[in-house]
Amino acid sequence: MQIRRCGVLWMEPREVAHFDLGVLLAGNTGVVSAMQWYAHAPQRDAPLPVEAADVALLGSLSPSDWIEAAPLSELHGAERVQSLMQAGLIVGRGEAWTTQRELDERFRQQHWYGLAAQWHANSRWQGLDAAREVVEEGIDTSQGLRTRYGVPPPELIARVDAEQRLALPSPVTEQLDELLDRRSTCRNFDIAATLPKDVFAQMLARVFGKRGDVHAADDFEVLKKTSPSGGALHPTEAYLIVQRVEGVAPGLYHYHAGDHALEPLPSPDDLNAFARLAVAGQHWFSDAPVLVIMAPRFARNFWKYRNHAKTYRTVILDIGHLSQTLYLSATDLGLGAFITAAINEIDIERALGLTGFVDGPLAVCGFGARADAMTTSEFDPNRKVWPRNG
Ligand SMILES: Cc1cc2nc3c(=O)[nH]c(=O)nc-3n(C[C@H](O)[C@H](O)[C@H](O)COP(=O)(O)O)c2cc1C
């Protein structure tokens, strides 16, 4: 049978620590550290601890050329080769290895740049309560951060002496400036308020909807939207956790940007618990009437910029633009908005039937009416938002 290495592989020499009672009794701390190799292949769910001999074996294999397995098995042992094939790190052409081979093929078809794929795979969370962790670590306040991490890099820098600076005309304050100044991250949603359906629809149309389209070439359609997008490819899909919108049953939806319509998806039994899991325990966000999971279809973008070092960055930048459009649209409609990248990607992928490397969430936004009282702190030094009635 013929074999080759999986498409992308990174071998990590990781320092791992474990507790040893014998070492403790001998008068030391009891913590022993050792080096352990981990094989990272982005199409797998998790990195795999491997031996140094596996590293040598995998390092000898091409990810493109197929070779006969027999000589390799003779050299390294059939058992070692088989276990790496089982893990999908070596791909076989035989029938028995279809599952691993197809997964690898599917990953290759997305045209990920190898390092970006590793970064993406390794930055996805599952079941994490980040909100609780920062409290436990005492870094949930500015003072806590200052105490723990010392002095931060300064908020401003100067590249020349003050007298060398060229003063600019004072800015005039226009409507857009007022809107920009009212933009503020909302961490206090009115949990009793239901969002009117027309406002909800307008938000989606403004931020994610199609505003025009172009037939660029045969079988190549391009959409115009309100935010810029690398290559005009608009790879980001909006999945909605609708909790309180007039006339829309609570649940998960996909927004069809072309038809400006909701596509109902199977929903978890406890939608609010899922929302809270999605935003990694940040209850100040999970109570928003609408949360928007922004999940790019990577291949749409990587189709043009194949296996390219810049492309993942482009996809992330797209999300940032969508977020600001969402913030400003919400502010204009008198609503609060937020974005968070502290999300449990893997839990979201499972709920929505996404794969992580074909399509997967990079951030969650949300919007809705603000509460009358601030319970969780917000950043509003110029009092543009708070006090609500003052
Ligand atoms: C990419 C990104 C990620 C963010 N993630 C979080 C988050 O996880 N939790 C949170 O409470 N705020 C989050 N924020 C909001 C920032 O904390 C907020 O923008 C900042 O405090 C400045 O406040 P302002 O947006 O009201 O000006 C995020 C903002 C951005 C742009």
Short mmCIF file of N, CA, C and O in Angstrom, two decimals, residues 175-256:
data_model
loop_
_atom_site.label_atom_id
_atom_site.label_comp_id
_atom_site.label_asym_id
_atom_site.label_seq_id
_atom_site.Cartn_x
_atom_site.Cartn_y
_atom_site.Cartn_z
N GLN A 175 -22.48 65.04 12.63
CA GLN A 175 -23.36 63.94 13.04
C GLN A 175 -22.60 62.62 13.19
O GLN A 175 -22.81 61.86 14.13
N LEU A 176 -21.71 62.38 12.23
CA LEU A 176 -20.95 61.13 12.28
C LEU A 176 -20.07 61.08 13.53
O LEU A 176 -19.92 60.03 14.16
N ASP A 177 -19.51 62.26 13.90
CA ASP A 177 -18.67 62.28 15.10
C ASP A 177 -19.50 61.95 16.33
O ASP A 177 -19.05 61.24 17.23
N GLU A 178 -20.71 62.48 16.35
CA GLU A 178 -21.59 62.21 17.51
C GLU A 178 -21.92 60.72 17.59
O GLU A 178 -21.93 60.13 18.67
N LEU A 179 -22.16 60.13 16.43
CA LEU A 179 -22.46 58.69 16.40
C LEU A 179 -21.23 57.90 16.87
O LEU A 179 -21.33 57.01 17.72
N LEU A 180 -20.07 58.28 16.35
CA LEU A 180 -18.84 57.56 16.72
C LEU A 180 -18.59 57.69 18.23
O LEU A 180 -18.16 56.73 18.88
N ASP A 181 -18.87 58.88 18.78
CA ASP A 181 -18.62 59.09 20.21
C ASP A 181 -19.60 58.33 21.10
O ASP A 181 -19.31 58.06 22.25
N ARG A 182 -20.76 58.00 20.55
CA ARG A 182 -21.74 57.24 21.34
C ARG A 182 -21.50 55.73 21.25
O ARG A 182 -22.10 54.97 21.97
N ARG A 183 -20.62 55.33 20.36
CA ARG A 183 -20.30 53.89 20.25
C ARG A 183 -19.58 53.43 21.50
O ARG A 183 -18.59 54.03 21.91
N SER A 184 -20.09 52.41 22.13
CA SER A 184 -19.53 51.95 23.39
C SER A 184 -19.92 50.50 23.59
O SER A 184 -21.06 50.12 23.27
N THR A 185 -19.02 49.70 24.10
CA THR A 185 -19.34 48.28 24.29
C THR A 185 -20.37 48.12 25.41
O THR A 185 -20.17 48.61 26.52
N CYS A 186 -21.47 47.45 25.09
CA CYS A 186 -22.56 47.27 26.06
C CYS A 186 -22.36 45.97 26.84
O CYS A 186 -22.22 44.90 26.24
N ARG A 187 -22.35 46.09 28.15
CA ARG A 187 -22.29 44.90 29.02
C ARG A 187 -23.49 44.83 29.94
O ARG A 187 -23.48 44.12 30.94
N ASN A 188 -24.52 45.64 29.60
CA ASN A 188 -25.73 45.67 30.42
C ASN A 188 -26.94 45.73 29.50
O ASN A 188 -27.39 46.81 29.11
N PHE A 189 -27.42 44.55 29.13
CA PHE A 189 -28.61 44.50 28.27
C PHE A 189 -29.86 44.42 29.14
O PHE A 189 -29.83 43.85 30.25
N ASP A 190 -30.95 44.97 28.62
CA ASP A 190 -32.25 44.91 29.30
C ASP A 190 -32.83 43.52 29.07
O ASP A 190 -33.27 43.21 27.96
N ILE A 191 -32.80 42.70 30.13
CA ILE A 191 -33.22 41.31 29.94
C ILE A 191 -34.74 41.17 29.84
O ILE A 191 -35.25 40.10 29.51
N ALA A 192 -35.46 42.28 30.09
CA ALA A 192 -36.92 42.22 29.95
C ALA A 192 -37.36 42.69 28.56
O ALA A 192 -38.50 42.47 28.16
N ALA A 193 -36.45 43.33 27.83
CA ALA A 193 -36.86 43.94 26.56
C ALA A 193 -36.76 42.96 25.39
O ALA A 193 -35.82 42.19 25.28
N THR A 194 -37.79 43.04 24.54
CA THR A 194 -37.81 42.25 23.31
C THR A 194 -37.52 43.18 22.15
O THR A 194 -38.06 44.28 22.08
N LEU A 195 -36.68 42.75 21.24
CA LEU A 195 -36.28 43.60 20.12
C LEU A 195 -37.37 43.57 19.04
O LEU A 195 -37.79 42.49 18.62
N PRO A 196 -37.83 44.74 18.60
CA PRO A 196 -38.82 44.74 17.50
C PRO A 196 -38.23 44.06 16.26
O PRO A 196 -37.04 44.22 15.96
N LYS A 197 -39.07 43.33 15.54
CA LYS A 197 -38.59 42.54 14.40
C LYS A 197 -38.00 43.42 13.30
O LYS A 197 -37.00 43.06 12.67
N ASP A 198 -38.61 44.61 13.08
CA ASP A 198 -38.09 45.45 11.99
C ASP A 198 -36.71 46.01 12.33
O ASP A 198 -35.85 46.16 11.46
N VAL A 199 -36.46 46.27 13.61
CA VAL A 199 -35.13 46.77 14.03
C VAL A 199 -34.10 45.66 13.87
O VAL A 199 -32.99 45.86 13.36
N PHE A 200 -34.50 44.46 14.29
CA PHE A 200 -33.65 43.27 14.14
C PHE A 200 -33.29 43.07 12.66
O PHE A 200 -32.12 42.88 12.29
N ALA A 201 -34.30 43.17 11.81
CA ALA A 201 -34.08 42.95 10.38
C ALA A 201 -33.18 44.03 9.79
O ALA A 201 -32.30 43.74 8.97
N GLN A 202 -33.38 45.25 10.26
CA GLN A 202 -32.56 46.35 9.73
C GLN A 202 -31.09 46.16 10.13
O GLN A 202 -30.18 46.42 9.35
N MET A 203 -30.87 45.73 11.36
CA MET A 203 -29.50 45.45 11.82
C MET A 203 -28.83 44.42 10.91
O MET A 203 -27.70 44.59 10.48
N LEU A 204 -29.53 43.33 10.65
CA LEU A 204 -28.94 42.26 9.83
C LEU A 204 -28.67 42.76 8.41
O LEU A 204 -27.60 42.48 7.84
N ALA A 205 -29.62 43.50 7.86
CA ALA A 205 -29.45 44.01 6.49
C ALA A 205 -28.26 44.97 6.42
O ALA A 205 -27.46 44.91 5.49
N ARG A 206 -28.13 45.82 7.43
CA ARG A 206 -27.07 46.81 7.42
C ARG A 206 -25.68 46.17 7.54
O ARG A 206 -24.72 46.63 6.96
N VAL A 207 -25.60 45.17 8.38
CA VAL A 207 -24.26 44.63 8.71
C VAL A 207 -23.89 43.44 7.81
O VAL A 207 -22.76 43.35 7.34
N PHE A 208 -24.85 42.55 7.60
CA PHE A 208 -24.49 41.29 6.92
C PHE A 208 -25.18 41.10 5.57
O PHE A 208 -24.87 40.17 4.83
N GLY A 209 -26.14 41.98 5.26
CA GLY A 209 -26.95 41.75 4.07
C GLY A 209 -26.23 42.11 2.78
O GLY A 209 -25.27 42.89 2.76
N LYS A 210 -26.75 41.56 1.70
CA LYS A 210 -26.26 41.90 0.36
C LYS A 210 -26.80 43.27 -0.03
O LYS A 210 -27.99 43.52 0.07
N ARG A 211 -25.92 44.16 -0.49
CA ARG A 211 -26.38 45.48 -0.94
C ARG A 211 -26.32 45.57 -2.46
O ARG A 211 -26.79 46.54 -3.04
N GLY A 212 -25.68 44.60 -3.10
CA GLY A 212 -25.56 44.57 -4.54
C GLY A 212 -24.80 43.33 -4.92
O GLY A 212 -24.26 42.63 -4.04
N ASP A 213 -24.79 42.98 -6.21
CA ASP A 213 -23.98 41.83 -6.62
C ASP A 213 -23.42 42.04 -8.02
O ASP A 213 -23.94 42.83 -8.79
N VAL A 214 -22.34 41.32 -8.28
CA VAL A 214 -21.65 41.44 -9.56
C VAL A 214 -21.36 40.03 -10.06
O VAL A 214 -20.92 39.17 -9.28
N HIS A 215 -21.63 39.81 -11.34
CA HIS A 215 -21.26 38.54 -11.97
C HIS A 215 -19.82 38.72 -12.47
O HIS A 215 -19.60 39.29 -13.53
N ALA A 216 -18.86 38.29 -11.66
CA ALA A 216 -17.46 38.59 -11.94
C ALA A 216 -16.90 37.75 -13.09
O ALA A 216 -16.09 38.22 -13.89
N ALA A 217 -17.31 36.50 -13.16
CA ALA A 217 -16.87 35.58 -14.22
C ALA A 217 -17.82 34.39 -14.17
O ALA A 217 -18.70 34.33 -13.31
N ASP A 218 -17.63 33.43 -15.09
CA ASP A 218 -18.48 32.24 -15.06
C ASP A 218 -18.42 31.60 -13.68
O ASP A 218 -17.33 31.36 -13.15
N ASP A 219 -19.57 31.32 -13.09
CA ASP A 219 -19.66 30.67 -11.77
C ASP A 219 -18.90 31.44 -10.69
O ASP A 219 -18.38 30.84 -9.75
N PHE A 220 -18.79 32.73 -10.83
CA PHE A 220 -18.07 33.54 -9.83
C PHE A 220 -18.88 34.80 -9.56
O PHE A 220 -18.82 35.76 -10.31
N GLU A 221 -19.67 34.73 -8.47
CA GLU A 221 -20.52 35.86 -8.09
C GLU A 221 -19.87 36.58 -6.91
O GLU A 221 -19.31 35.94 -6.01
N VAL A 222 -19.96 37.87 -6.91
CA VAL A 222 -19.38 38.68 -5.83
C VAL A 222 -20.46 39.59 -5.25
O VAL A 222 -21.24 40.18 -6.01
N LEU A 223 -20.50 39.68 -3.92
CA LEU A 223 -21.51 40.50 -3.26
C LEU A 223 -20.91 41.83 -2.81
O LEU A 223 -19.73 41.90 -2.46
N LYS A 224 -21.75 42.85 -2.82
CA LYS A 224 -21.37 44.13 -2.23
C LYS A 224 -22.03 44.20 -0.85
O LYS A 224 -23.22 43.89 -0.70
N LYS A 225 -21.24 44.54 0.18
CA LYS A 225 -21.80 44.70 1.52
C LYS A 225 -21.33 46.02 2.11
O LYS A 225 -20.53 46.73 1.48
N THR A 226 -21.77 46.34 3.32
CA THR A 226 -21.43 47.64 3.89
C THR A 226 -20.03 47.68 4.50
O THR A 226 -19.52 48.76 4.78
N SER A 227 -19.41 46.53 4.70
CA SER A 227 -18.03 46.49 5.22
C SER A 227 -17.10 46.02 4.10
O SER A 227 -17.51 45.24 3.24
N PRO A 228 -15.83 46.47 4.15
CA PRO A 228 -14.88 45.95 3.18
C PRO A 228 -14.56 44.50 3.48
O PRO A 228 -14.77 44.03 4.60
N SER A 229 -14.07 43.77 2.47
CA SER A 229 -13.70 42.37 2.66
C SER A 229 -12.55 42.04 1.72
O SER A 229 -12.58 42.42 0.54
N GLY A 230 -11.54 41.35 2.23
CA GLY A 230 -10.37 40.98 1.42
C GLY A 230 -10.82 40.27 0.14
O GLY A 230 -11.53 39.27 0.20
N GLY A 231 -10.42 40.79 -1.02
CA GLY A 231 -10.77 40.17 -2.30
C GLY A 231 -12.25 40.29 -2.62
O GLY A 231 -12.73 39.63 -3.54
N ALA A 232 -13.00 41.09 -1.87
CA ALA A 232 -14.46 41.23 -2.02
C ALA A 232 -15.15 39.87 -1.89
O ALA A 232 -16.22 39.65 -2.45
N LEU A 233 -14.55 38.98 -1.14
CA LEU A 233 -15.07 37.60 -1.10
C LEU A 233 -16.12 37.37 -0.01
O LEU A 233 -16.85 36.40 -0.05
N HIS A 234 -16.15 38.25 0.97
CA HIS A 234 -17.14 38.15 2.06
C HIS A 234 -17.34 36.70 2.53
O HIS A 234 -18.42 36.13 2.37
N PRO A 235 -16.31 36.13 3.15
CA PRO A 235 -16.42 34.72 3.56
C PRO A 235 -17.21 34.52 4.86
O PRO A 235 -17.55 33.38 5.19
N THR A 236 -17.52 35.61 5.58
CA THR A 236 -18.07 35.45 6.93
C THR A 236 -19.58 35.25 6.94
O THR A 236 -20.33 36.09 6.44
N GLU A 237 -20.01 34.14 7.50
CA GLU A 237 -21.43 33.84 7.68
C GLU A 237 -21.88 34.31 9.06
O GLU A 237 -21.11 34.23 10.03
N ALA A 238 -23.12 34.77 9.14
CA ALA A 238 -23.69 35.18 10.43
C ALA A 238 -24.66 34.10 10.91
O ALA A 238 -25.66 33.83 10.25
N TYR A 239 -24.31 33.49 12.05
CA TYR A 239 -25.22 32.55 12.72
C TYR A 239 -25.78 33.27 13.94
O TYR A 239 -25.03 33.93 14.66
N LEU A 240 -27.08 33.13 14.15
CA LEU A 240 -27.73 33.94 15.18
C LEU A 240 -28.23 33.09 16.34
O LEU A 240 -28.81 32.02 16.12
N ILE A 241 -27.98 33.59 17.54
CA ILE A 241 -28.67 33.05 18.72
C ILE A 241 -29.74 34.08 19.03
O ILE A 241 -29.44 35.16 19.56
N VAL A 242 -30.97 33.77 18.64
CA VAL A 242 -32.07 34.71 18.85
C VAL A 242 -32.74 34.35 20.17
O VAL A 242 -33.27 33.25 20.33
N GLN A 243 -32.70 35.28 21.12
CA GLN A 243 -33.29 35.00 22.44
C GLN A 243 -34.58 35.78 22.67
O GLN A 243 -35.53 35.24 23.23
N ARG A 244 -34.60 37.06 22.21
CA ARG A 244 -35.81 37.86 22.46
C ARG A 244 -36.03 38.82 21.29
O ARG A 244 -35.62 39.98 21.32
N VAL A 245 -36.64 38.31 20.24
CA VAL A 245 -37.01 39.15 19.11
C VAL A 245 -38.49 38.90 18.82
O VAL A 245 -38.91 37.75 18.70
N GLU A 246 -39.22 40.00 18.75
CA GLU A 246 -40.66 39.96 18.47
C GLU A 246 -40.96 39.10 17.25
O GLU A 246 -40.38 39.33 16.17
N GLY A 247 -41.79 38.11 17.41
CA GLY A 247 -42.24 37.33 16.26
C GLY A 247 -41.22 36.35 15.71
O GLY A 247 -41.41 35.79 14.63
N VAL A 248 -40.10 36.15 16.42
CA VAL A 248 -39.12 35.15 15.97
C VAL A 248 -38.91 34.17 17.13
O VAL A 248 -38.52 34.58 18.23
N ALA A 249 -39.19 32.91 16.87
CA ALA A 249 -39.05 31.91 17.93
C ALA A 249 -37.60 31.84 18.40
O ALA A 249 -36.68 31.83 17.56
N PRO A 250 -37.37 31.83 19.72
CA PRO A 250 -35.99 31.71 20.20
C PRO A 250 -35.33 30.48 19.60
O PRO A 250 -35.96 29.42 19.48
N GLY A 251 -34.07 30.62 19.21
CA GLY A 251 -33.37 29.47 18.61
C GLY A 251 -32.14 29.90 17.84
O GLY A 251 -31.77 31.08 17.85
N LEU A 252 -31.54 28.92 17.18
CA LEU A 252 -30.37 29.18 16.33
C LEU A 252 -30.82 29.35 14.89
O LEU A 252 -31.69 28.61 14.41
N TYR A 253 -30.21 30.31 14.21
CA TYR A 253 -30.55 30.58 12.81
C TYR A 253 -29.27 30.89 12.03
O TYR A 253 -28.29 31.36 12.60
N HIS A 254 -29.36 30.65 10.72
CA HIS A 254 -28.34 31.17 9.81
C HIS A 254 -29.00 32.29 9.03
O HIS A 254 -30.14 32.16 8.58
N TYR A 255 -28.28 33.42 8.89
CA TYR A 255 -28.83 34.54 8.12
C TYR A 255 -28.44 34.37 6.67
O TYR A 255 -27.25 34.27 6.35
N HIS A 256 -29.44 34.29 5.78
CA HIS A 256 -29.16 34.20 4.35
C HIS A 256 -29.01 35.62 3.81
O HIS A 256 -30.01 36.35 3.65
#
